[in-house]
């Protein structure tokens, strides 16, 4: 999520939204090689949930 972002540019007047400015400020010193843990030898558990929201066609 963090590494990819798009900045909208108007040719007549450069502009950036508040959300884009915040994202750039938060990610200015971000290092992808680091992990947000106290002890690097401990694993990070990631939980993922998936929900079915719509069925398009039932044969």
XYZ file of N, CA and C in Angstrom:
177
model
N 0.794 -1.201 0.000
C 0.000 0.000 0.000
C 0.832 1.260 0.000
N 1.841 1.266 0.728
C 2.546 2.505 0.999
C 3.419 2.964 -0.141
N 3.985 2.065 -0.892
C 4.956 2.471 -1.887
C 4.365 3.033 -3.153
N 3.148 2.682 -3.475
C 2.565 3.130 -4.730
C 1.556 4.224 -4.486
N 1.753 5.357 -5.150
C 0.803 6.449 -5.054
C 0.868 7.277 -6.317
N -0.167 8.020 -6.577
C -0.242 8.797 -7.793
C -0.516 10.244 -7.437
N 0.173 11.150 -8.095
C -0.022 12.570 -7.873
C -0.677 13.149 -9.118
N -1.799 13.833 -8.938
C -2.499 14.460 -10.047
C -1.836 15.798 -10.359
N -1.563 16.019 -11.626
C -0.911 17.263 -12.026
C -1.737 17.919 -13.114
N -2.062 19.160 -12.888
C -2.753 19.967 -13.873
C -1.680 20.750 -14.617
N -1.670 20.700 -15.951
C -0.601 21.328 -16.721
C -0.535 22.831 -16.502
N -1.652 23.475 -16.298
C -1.643 24.920 -16.115
C -1.243 25.311 -14.693
N -1.573 24.473 -13.716
C -1.275 24.789 -12.320
C -1.031 23.491 -11.556
N 0.206 23.261 -11.092
C 0.464 22.029 -10.330
C -0.383 21.981 -9.060
N -0.951 20.810 -8.778
C -1.774 20.672 -7.579
C -1.554 19.299 -6.963
N -1.729 19.239 -5.664
C -1.621 17.989 -4.927
C -2.683 18.039 -3.830
N -3.376 16.923 -3.640
C -4.446 16.906 -2.649
C -3.857 16.819 -1.246
N -4.672 17.124 -0.260
C -4.236 17.023 1.138
C -3.857 15.585 1.483
N -4.626 14.622 0.951
C -4.342 13.208 1.211
C -2.975 12.820 0.644
N -2.672 13.270 -0.570
C -1.383 12.969 -1.183
C -0.241 13.637 -0.426
N -0.449 14.859 0.027
C 0.569 15.578 0.796
C 0.853 14.847 2.115
N -0.207 14.364 2.779
C -0.051 13.610 4.024
C 0.714 12.313 3.774
N 0.347 11.594 2.717
C 1.022 10.345 2.384
C 2.509 10.579 2.120
N 2.832 11.609 1.380
C 4.235 11.926 1.108
C 4.987 12.277 2.389
N 4.348 13.008 3.284
C 4.989 13.385 4.546
C 5.208 12.161 5.440
N 4.227 11.264 5.503
C 4.343 10.073 6.345
C 5.382 9.090 5.812
N 5.510 9.017 4.504
C 6.403 8.039 3.891
C 7.766 8.615 3.510
N 8.053 9.844 3.895
C 9.308 10.491 3.498
C 10.530 9.709 3.972
N 10.529 9.212 5.193
C 11.677 8.485 5.739
C 11.405 6.995 5.875
N 10.445 6.469 5.125
C 10.068 5.063 5.221
C 11.129 4.183 4.563
N 11.515 3.125 5.244
C 12.490 2.178 4.714
C 11.817 0.818 4.586
N 11.683 0.305 3.359
C 11.013 -0.970 3.126
C 11.758 -2.148 3.746
N 13.040 -1.989 3.988
C 13.850 -3.088 4.514
C 13.630 -3.325 6.003
N 13.006 -2.403 6.708
C 12.778 -2.571 8.142
C 11.409 -3.174 8.409
N 11.288 -3.837 9.564
C 10.008 -4.405 9.982
C 9.578 -3.738 11.272
N 8.298 -3.478 11.436
C 7.808 -2.797 12.647
C 7.660 -3.742 13.842
N 8.787 -4.236 14.354
C 8.779 -5.136 15.508
C 9.837 -4.691 16.510
N 9.653 -5.095 17.778
C 10.650 -4.793 18.800
C 11.858 -5.713 18.674
N 11.607 -6.967 18.308
C 12.681 -7.943 18.182
C 12.612 -8.537 16.774
N 13.634 -8.309 15.961
C 13.619 -8.742 14.560
C 13.634 -10.256 14.397
N 13.978 -11.000 15.456
C 13.994 -12.456 15.343
C 12.610 -13.068 15.555
N 11.640 -12.292 16.022
C 10.275 -12.787 16.200
C 9.470 -12.591 14.919
N 8.632 -13.574 14.566
C 7.822 -13.437 13.351
C 6.689 -12.431 13.543
N 6.206 -11.921 12.444
C 5.045 -11.031 12.450
C 3.864 -11.839 11.917
N 2.816 -11.985 12.718
C 1.617 -12.707 12.293
C 0.679 -11.751 11.573
N 0.248 -12.159 10.384
C -0.677 -11.360 9.592
C -1.929 -12.195 9.376
N -3.076 -11.637 9.714
C -4.346 -12.329 9.546
C -5.118 -11.683 8.405
N -5.712 -12.513 7.550
C -6.434 -12.035 6.381
C -7.827 -12.633 6.390
N -8.814 -11.793 6.206
C -10.186 -12.266 6.131
C -10.779 -11.946 4.767
N -11.555 -12.861 4.229
C -12.186 -12.666 2.925
C -13.686 -12.873 3.091
N -14.458 -11.984 2.495
C -15.910 -12.063 2.573
C -16.499 -12.040 1.171
N -17.408 -12.964 0.888
C -18.114 -12.972 -0.390
C -19.243 -11.959 -0.302
N -19.248 -10.989 -1.207
C -20.257 -9.941 -1.139
C -21.338 -10.077 -2.200
N -21.025 -10.772 -3.312
C -22.035 -10.881 -4.360
C -21.734 -12.080 -5.247
N -22.790 -12.802 -5.648
C -22.672 -13.889 -6.618
C -23.342 -13.407 -7.895
N -22.590 -13.394 -9.000
C -23.111 -12.851 -10.250
C -23.984 -13.836 -11.017
N -23.551 -15.092 -11.130
C -24.291 -16.029 -11.968
C -24.201 -17.428 -11.367
N -25.337 -18.065 -11.205
C -25.377 -19.436 -10.717
C -25.980 -20.284 -11.823
N -25.240 -21.299 -12.263
C -25.700 -22.130 -13.384
C -26.495 -23.291 -12.873
